[in-house]
PDB file of C-alpha atoms in Angstrom:
ATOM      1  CA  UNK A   1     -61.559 -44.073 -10.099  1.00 66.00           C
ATOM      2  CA  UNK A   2     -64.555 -46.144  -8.709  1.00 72.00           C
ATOM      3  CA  UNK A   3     -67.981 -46.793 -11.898  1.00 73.00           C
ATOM      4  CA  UNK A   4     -70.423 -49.041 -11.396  1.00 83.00           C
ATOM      5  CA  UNK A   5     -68.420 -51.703 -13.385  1.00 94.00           C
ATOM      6  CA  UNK A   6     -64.708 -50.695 -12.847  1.00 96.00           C
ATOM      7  CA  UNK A   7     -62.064 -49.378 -10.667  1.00 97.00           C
ATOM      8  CA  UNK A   8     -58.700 -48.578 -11.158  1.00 97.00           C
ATOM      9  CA  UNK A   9     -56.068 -46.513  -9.274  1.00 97.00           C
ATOM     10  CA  UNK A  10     -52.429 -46.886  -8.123  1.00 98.00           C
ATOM     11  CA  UNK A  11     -51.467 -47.869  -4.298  1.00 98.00           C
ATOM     12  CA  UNK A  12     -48.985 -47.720  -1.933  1.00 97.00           C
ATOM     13  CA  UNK A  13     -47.976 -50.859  -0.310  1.00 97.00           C
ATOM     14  CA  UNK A  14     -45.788 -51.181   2.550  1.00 96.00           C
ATOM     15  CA  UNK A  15     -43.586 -54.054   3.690  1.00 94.00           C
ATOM     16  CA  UNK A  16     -43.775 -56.019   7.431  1.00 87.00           C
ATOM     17  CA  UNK A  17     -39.904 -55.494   7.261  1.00 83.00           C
ATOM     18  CA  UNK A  18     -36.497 -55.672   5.830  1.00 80.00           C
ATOM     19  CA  UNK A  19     -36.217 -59.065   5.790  1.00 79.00           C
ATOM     20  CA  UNK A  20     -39.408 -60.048   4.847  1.00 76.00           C
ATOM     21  CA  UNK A  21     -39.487 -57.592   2.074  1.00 84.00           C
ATOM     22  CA  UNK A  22     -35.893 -59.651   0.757  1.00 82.00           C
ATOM     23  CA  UNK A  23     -37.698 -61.922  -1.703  1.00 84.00           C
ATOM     24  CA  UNK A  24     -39.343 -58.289  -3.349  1.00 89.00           C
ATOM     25  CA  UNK A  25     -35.959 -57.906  -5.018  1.00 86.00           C
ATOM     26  CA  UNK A  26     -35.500 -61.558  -6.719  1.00 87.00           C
ATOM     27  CA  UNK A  27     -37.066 -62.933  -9.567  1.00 87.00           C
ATOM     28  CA  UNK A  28     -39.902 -64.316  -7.400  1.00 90.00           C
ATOM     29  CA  UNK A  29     -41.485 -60.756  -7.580  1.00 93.00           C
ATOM     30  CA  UNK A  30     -40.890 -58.853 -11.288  1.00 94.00           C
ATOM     31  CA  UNK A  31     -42.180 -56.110 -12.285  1.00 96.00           C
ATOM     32  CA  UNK A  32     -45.436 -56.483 -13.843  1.00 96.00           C
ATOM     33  CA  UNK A  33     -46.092 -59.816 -11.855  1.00 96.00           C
ATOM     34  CA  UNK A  34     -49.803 -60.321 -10.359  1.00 97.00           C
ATOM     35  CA  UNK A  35     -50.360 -60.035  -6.757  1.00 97.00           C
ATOM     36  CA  UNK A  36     -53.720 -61.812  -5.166  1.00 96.00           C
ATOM     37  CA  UNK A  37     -55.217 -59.289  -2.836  1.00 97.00           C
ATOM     38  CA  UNK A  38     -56.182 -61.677   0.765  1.00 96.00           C
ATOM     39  CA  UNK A  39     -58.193 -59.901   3.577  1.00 97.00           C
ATOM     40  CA  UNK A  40     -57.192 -60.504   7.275  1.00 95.00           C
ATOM     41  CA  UNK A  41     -59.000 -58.530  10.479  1.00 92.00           C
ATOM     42  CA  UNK A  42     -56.570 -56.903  12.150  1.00 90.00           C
ATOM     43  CA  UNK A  43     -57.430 -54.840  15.365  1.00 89.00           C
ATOM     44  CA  UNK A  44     -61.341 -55.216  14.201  1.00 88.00           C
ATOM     45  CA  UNK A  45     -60.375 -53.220  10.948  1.00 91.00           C
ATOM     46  CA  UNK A  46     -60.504 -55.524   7.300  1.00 94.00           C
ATOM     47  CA  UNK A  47     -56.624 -54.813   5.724  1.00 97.00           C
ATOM     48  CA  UNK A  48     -56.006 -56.432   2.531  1.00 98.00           C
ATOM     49  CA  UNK A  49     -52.508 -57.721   1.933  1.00 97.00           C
ATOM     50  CA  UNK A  50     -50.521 -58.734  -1.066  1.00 97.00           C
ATOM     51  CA  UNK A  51     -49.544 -62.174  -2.321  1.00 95.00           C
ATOM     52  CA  UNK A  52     -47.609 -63.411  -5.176  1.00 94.00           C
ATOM     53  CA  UNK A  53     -48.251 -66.476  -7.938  1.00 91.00           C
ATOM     54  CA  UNK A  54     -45.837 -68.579  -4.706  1.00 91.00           C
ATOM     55  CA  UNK A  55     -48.182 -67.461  -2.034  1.00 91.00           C
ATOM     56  CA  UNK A  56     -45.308 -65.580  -0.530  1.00 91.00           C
ATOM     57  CA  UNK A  57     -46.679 -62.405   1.818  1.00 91.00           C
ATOM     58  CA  UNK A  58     -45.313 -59.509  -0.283  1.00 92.00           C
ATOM     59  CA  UNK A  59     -47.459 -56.257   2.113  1.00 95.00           C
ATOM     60  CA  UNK A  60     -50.222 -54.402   3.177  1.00 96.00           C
ATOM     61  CA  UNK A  61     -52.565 -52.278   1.564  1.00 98.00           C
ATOM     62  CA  UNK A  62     -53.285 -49.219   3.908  1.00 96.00           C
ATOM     63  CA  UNK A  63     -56.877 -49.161   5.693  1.00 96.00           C
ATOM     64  CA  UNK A  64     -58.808 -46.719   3.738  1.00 96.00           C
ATOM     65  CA  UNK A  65     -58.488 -48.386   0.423  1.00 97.00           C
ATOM     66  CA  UNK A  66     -58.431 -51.931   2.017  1.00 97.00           C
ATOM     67  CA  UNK A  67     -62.039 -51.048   3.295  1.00 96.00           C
ATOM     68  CA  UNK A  68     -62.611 -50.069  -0.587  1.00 96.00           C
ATOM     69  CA  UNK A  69     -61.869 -53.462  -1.394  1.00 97.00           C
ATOM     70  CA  UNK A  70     -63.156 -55.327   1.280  1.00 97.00           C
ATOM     71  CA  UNK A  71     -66.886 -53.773  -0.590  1.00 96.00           C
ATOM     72  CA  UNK A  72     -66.126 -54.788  -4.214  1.00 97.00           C
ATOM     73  CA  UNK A  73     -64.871 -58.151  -3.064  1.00 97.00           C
ATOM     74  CA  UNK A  74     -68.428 -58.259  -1.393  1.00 96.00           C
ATOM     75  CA  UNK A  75     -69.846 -57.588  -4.518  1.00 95.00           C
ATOM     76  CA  UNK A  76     -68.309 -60.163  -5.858  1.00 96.00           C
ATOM     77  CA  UNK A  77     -66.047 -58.328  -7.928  1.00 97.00           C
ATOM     78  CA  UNK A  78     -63.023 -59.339  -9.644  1.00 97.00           C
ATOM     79  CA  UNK A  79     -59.672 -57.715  -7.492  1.00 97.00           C
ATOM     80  CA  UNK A  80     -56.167 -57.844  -9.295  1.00 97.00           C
ATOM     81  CA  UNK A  81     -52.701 -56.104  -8.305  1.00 98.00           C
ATOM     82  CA  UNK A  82     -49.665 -56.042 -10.423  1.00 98.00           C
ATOM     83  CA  UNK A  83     -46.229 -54.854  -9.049  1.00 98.00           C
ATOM     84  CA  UNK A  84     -45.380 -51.264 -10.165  1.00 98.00           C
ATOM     85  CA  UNK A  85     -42.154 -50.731  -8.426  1.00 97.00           C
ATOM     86  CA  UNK A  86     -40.055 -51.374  -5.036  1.00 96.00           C
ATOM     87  CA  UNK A  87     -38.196 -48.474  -3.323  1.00 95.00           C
ATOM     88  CA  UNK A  88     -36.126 -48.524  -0.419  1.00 94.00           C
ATOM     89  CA  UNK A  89     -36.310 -45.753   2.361  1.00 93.00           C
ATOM     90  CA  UNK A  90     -33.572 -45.208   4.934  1.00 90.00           C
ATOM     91  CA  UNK A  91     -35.408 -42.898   7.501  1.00 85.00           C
ATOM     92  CA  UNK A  92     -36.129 -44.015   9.925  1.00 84.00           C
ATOM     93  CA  UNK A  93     -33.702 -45.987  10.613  1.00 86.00           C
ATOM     94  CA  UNK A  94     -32.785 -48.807   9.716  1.00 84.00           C
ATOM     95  CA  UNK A  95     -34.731 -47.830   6.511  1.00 88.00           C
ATOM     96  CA  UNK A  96     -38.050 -50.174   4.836  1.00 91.00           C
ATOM     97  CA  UNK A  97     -38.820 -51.114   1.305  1.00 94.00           C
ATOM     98  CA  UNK A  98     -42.089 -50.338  -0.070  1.00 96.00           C
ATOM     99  CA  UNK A  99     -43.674 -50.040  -3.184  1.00 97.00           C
ATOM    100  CA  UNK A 100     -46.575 -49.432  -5.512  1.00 98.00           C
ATOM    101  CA  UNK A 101     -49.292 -51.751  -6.864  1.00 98.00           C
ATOM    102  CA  UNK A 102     -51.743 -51.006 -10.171  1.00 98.00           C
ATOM    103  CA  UNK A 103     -55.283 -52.187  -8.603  1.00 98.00           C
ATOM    104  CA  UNK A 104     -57.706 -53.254 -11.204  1.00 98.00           C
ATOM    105  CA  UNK A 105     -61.069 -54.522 -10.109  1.00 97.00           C
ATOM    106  CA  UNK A 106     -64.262 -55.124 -12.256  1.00 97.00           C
ATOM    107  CA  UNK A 107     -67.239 -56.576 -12.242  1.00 96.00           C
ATOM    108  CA  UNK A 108     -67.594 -60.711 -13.385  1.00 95.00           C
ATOM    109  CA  UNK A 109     -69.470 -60.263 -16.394  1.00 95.00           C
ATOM    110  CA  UNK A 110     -66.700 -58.383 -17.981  1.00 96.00           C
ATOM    111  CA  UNK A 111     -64.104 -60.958 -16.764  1.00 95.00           C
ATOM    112  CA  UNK A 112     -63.083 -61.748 -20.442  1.00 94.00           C
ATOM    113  CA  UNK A 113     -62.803 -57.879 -21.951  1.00 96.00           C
ATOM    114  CA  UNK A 114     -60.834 -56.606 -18.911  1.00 97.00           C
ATOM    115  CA  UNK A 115     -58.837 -59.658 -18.496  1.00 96.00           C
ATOM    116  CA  UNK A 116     -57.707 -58.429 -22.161  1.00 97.00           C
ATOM    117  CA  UNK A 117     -57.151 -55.013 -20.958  1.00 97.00           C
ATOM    118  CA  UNK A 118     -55.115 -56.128 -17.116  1.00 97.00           C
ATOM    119  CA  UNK A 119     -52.904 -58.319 -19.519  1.00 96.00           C
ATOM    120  CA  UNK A 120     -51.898 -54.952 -21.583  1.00 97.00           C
ATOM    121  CA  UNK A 121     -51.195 -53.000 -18.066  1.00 98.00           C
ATOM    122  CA  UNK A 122     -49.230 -55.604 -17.154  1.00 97.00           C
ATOM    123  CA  UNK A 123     -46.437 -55.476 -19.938  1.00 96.00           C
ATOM    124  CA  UNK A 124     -46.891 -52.159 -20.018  1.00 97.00           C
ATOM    125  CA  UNK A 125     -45.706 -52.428 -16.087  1.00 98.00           C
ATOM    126  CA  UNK A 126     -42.971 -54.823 -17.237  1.00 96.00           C
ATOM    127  CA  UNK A 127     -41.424 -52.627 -19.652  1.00 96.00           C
ATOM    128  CA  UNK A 128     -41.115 -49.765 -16.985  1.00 97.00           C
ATOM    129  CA  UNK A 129     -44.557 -47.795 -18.403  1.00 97.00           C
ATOM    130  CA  UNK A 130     -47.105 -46.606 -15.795  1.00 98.00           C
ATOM    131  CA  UNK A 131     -50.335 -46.404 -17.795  1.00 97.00           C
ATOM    132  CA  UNK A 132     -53.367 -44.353 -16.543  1.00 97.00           C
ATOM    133  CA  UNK A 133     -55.889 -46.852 -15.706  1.00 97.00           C
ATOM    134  CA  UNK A 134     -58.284 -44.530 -13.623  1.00 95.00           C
ATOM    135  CA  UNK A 135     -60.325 -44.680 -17.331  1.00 93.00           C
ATOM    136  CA  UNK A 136     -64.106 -42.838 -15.847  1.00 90.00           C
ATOM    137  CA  UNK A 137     -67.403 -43.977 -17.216  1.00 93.00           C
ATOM    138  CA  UNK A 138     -65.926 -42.512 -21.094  1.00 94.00           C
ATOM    139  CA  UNK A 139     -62.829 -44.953 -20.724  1.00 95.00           C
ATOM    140  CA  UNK A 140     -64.485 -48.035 -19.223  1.00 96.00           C
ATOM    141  CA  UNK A 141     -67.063 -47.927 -22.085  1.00 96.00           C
ATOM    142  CA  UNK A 142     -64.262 -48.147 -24.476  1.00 96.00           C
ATOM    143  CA  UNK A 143     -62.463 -51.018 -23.119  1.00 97.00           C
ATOM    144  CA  UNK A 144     -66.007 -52.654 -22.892  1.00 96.00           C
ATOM    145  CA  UNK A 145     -66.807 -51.889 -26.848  1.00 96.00           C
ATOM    146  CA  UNK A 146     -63.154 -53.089 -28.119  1.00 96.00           C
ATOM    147  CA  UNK A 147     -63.167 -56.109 -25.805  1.00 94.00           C
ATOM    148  CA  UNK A 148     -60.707 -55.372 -24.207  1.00 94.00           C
ATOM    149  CA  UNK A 149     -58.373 -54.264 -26.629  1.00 94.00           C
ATOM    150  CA  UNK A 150     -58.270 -50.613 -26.739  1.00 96.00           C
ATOM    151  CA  UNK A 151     -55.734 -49.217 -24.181  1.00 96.00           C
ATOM    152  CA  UNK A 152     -55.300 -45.598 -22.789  1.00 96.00           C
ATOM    153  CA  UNK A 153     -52.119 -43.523 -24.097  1.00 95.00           C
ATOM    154  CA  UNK A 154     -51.888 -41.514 -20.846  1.00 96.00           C
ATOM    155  CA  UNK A 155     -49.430 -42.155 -18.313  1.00 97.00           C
ATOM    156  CA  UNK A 156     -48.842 -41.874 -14.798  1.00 97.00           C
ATOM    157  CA  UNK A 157     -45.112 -40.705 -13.636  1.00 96.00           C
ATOM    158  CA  UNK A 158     -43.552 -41.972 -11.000  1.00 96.00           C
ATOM    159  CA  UNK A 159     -43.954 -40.367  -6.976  1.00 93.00           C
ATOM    160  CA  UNK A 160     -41.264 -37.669  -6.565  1.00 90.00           C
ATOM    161  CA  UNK A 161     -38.751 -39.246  -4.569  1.00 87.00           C
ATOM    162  CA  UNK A 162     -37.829 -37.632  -1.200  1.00 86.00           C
ATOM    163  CA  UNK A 163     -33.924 -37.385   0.326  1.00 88.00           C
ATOM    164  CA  UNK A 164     -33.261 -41.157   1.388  1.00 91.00           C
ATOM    165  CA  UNK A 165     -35.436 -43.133  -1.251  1.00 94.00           C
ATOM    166  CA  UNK A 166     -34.077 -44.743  -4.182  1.00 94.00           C
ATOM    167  CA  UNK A 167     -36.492 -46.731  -6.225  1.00 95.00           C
ATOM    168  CA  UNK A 168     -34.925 -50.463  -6.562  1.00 93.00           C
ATOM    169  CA  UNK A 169     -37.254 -52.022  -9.283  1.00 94.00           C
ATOM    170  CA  UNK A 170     -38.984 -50.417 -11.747  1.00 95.00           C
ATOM    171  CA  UNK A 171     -39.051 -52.468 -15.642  1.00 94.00           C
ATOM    172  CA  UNK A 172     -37.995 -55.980 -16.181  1.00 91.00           C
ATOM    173  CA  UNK A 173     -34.086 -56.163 -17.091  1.00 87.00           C
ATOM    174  CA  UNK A 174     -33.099 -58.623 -20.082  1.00 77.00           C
ATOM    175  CA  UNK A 175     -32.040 -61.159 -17.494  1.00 74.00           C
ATOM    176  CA  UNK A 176     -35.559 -60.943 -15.610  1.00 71.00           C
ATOM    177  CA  UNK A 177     -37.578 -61.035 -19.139  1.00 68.00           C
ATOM    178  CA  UNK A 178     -35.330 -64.794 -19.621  1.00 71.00           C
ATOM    179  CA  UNK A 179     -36.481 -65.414 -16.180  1.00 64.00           C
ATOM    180  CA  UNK A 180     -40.389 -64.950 -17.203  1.00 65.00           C
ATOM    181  CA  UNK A 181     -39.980 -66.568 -20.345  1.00 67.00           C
ATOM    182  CA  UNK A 182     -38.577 -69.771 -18.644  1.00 64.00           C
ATOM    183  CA  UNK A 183     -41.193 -69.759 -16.245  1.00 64.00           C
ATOM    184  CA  UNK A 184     -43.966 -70.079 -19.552  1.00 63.00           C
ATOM    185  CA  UNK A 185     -42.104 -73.158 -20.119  1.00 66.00           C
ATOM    186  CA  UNK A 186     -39.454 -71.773 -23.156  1.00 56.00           C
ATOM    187  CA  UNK A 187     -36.509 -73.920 -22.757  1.00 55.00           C
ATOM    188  CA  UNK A 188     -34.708 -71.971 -25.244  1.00 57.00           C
ATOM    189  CA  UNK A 189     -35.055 -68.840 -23.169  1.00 47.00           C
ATOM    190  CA  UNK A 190     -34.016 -70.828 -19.657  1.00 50.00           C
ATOM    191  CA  UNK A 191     -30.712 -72.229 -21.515  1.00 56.00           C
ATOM    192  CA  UNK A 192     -30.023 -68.677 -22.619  1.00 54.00           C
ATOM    193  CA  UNK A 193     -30.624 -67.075 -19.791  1.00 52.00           C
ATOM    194  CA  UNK A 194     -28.313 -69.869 -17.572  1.00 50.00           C
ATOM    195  CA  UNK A 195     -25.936 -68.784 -20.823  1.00 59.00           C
ATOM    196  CA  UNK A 196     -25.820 -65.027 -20.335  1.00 54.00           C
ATOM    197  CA  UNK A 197     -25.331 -65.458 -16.585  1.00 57.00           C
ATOM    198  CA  UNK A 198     -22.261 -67.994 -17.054  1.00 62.00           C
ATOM    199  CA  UNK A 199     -21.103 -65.111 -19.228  1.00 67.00           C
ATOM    200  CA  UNK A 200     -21.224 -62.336 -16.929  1.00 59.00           C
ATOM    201  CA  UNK A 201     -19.362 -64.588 -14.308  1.00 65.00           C
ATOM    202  CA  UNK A 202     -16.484 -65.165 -16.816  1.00 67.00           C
ATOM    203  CA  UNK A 203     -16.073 -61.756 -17.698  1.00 70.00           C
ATOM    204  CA  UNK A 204     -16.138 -60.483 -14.063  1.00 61.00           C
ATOM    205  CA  UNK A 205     -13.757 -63.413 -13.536  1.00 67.00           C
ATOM    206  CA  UNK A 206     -11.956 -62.398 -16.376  1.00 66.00           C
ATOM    207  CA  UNK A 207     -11.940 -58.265 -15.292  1.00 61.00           C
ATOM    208  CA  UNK A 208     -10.402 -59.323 -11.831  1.00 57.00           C
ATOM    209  CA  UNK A 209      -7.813 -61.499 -13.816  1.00 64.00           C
ATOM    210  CA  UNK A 210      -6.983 -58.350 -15.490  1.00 69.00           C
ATOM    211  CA  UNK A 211      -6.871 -55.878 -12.690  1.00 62.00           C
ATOM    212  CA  UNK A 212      -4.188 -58.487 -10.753  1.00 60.00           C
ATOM    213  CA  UNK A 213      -6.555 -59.505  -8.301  1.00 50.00           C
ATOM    214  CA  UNK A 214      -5.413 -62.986  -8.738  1.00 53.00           C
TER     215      UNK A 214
END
């Protein structure tokens, strides 16, 4: 939903292709991560596209809400993206990943309160929660008077998934929350996390041992 000092709303993305979208499904790309939001002219028309924190091409925005953004950008509004999900359709062949995006734009003089408020979306993403972040003129002055820290309770369920699409990604797993935590820096977490994948090797080693395989 579009105020005079917000806008929020959930998007669609959609990837160039299959093996471009690869890197959506590694650790480059968790849920919960921030996208930047870069516009390029294609065919005369302004499409924004989706980058992650490695300047990796991650998709495309489609044109109607692209042109959306295009005017707050203008405006010299603040534009954020953070990765809902991925999903993976097979039809038509040979299938596409896609996914969804929470957009959260804002005007700069509320950079600080709404920062607040993107940062509490974006573990809320993480942990496999889609908040409703639409908020209306009621919602936007309460993020605004708690700077930043009160938070919607509504959420926002997942699309209905249609025959042929499985949704790949949608919370951060214990191994991807190591991953994140070693990225901050945490050496304890990047040790354990090297630990609990040396683990899972030896007991799938360990398994096929078991069943005779060798």
């Amino acid at each position: 939903m579009l105020t005079e000092r917000y806008f929020g709303t959930y998007a669609r993305f959609e990837t160039i292709s299959k093996r471009e979208a690869a890197p959506l499904l590694g650790a480059d790309n968790l849920v919960g991560d921030e996208f930047s939001i870069d516009f390029q002219i294609e065919d005369g028309t302004s499409i924004a596209w989706l980058k992650n924190r490695f300047g990796a091409v991650i998709g495309r925005l489609d044109s109607t809400l692209s042109r959306q953004l295009k005017i707050l950008d203008a405006r010299g509004w603040r534009l954020q993206a953070y990765l809902s999900f991925v999903a993976f359709t097979d039809e038509p062949k040979p299938g596409h990943y896609w996914g969804e995006v929470a957009i959260i734009c804002y005007e700069p003089q509320y950079e600080h309160t709404f920062s607040l408020f993107s940062t509490q979306a974006a573990s809320k993403l993480a942990a496999g929660v889609r908040p409703d972040i639409t908020l209306g003129e009621q919602g936007v002055d309460q993020v605004i008077s708690s700077e930043g820290s009160w938070f919607p309770k509504q959420r926002v369920p997942f699309p209905a998934q249609s025959e042929g699409t499985v949704i790949i990604k949608s919370h951060r797993g214990l191994t991807e929350k190591l991953i994140e935590q070693s990225r901050k820096g945490n050496k304890g977490c990047y040790v354990a996390s090297w630990v609990f994948l040396l683990l899972l090797i030896a007991l799938l080693i360990f398994g096929l041992k078991a069943c005779g395989v060798f």
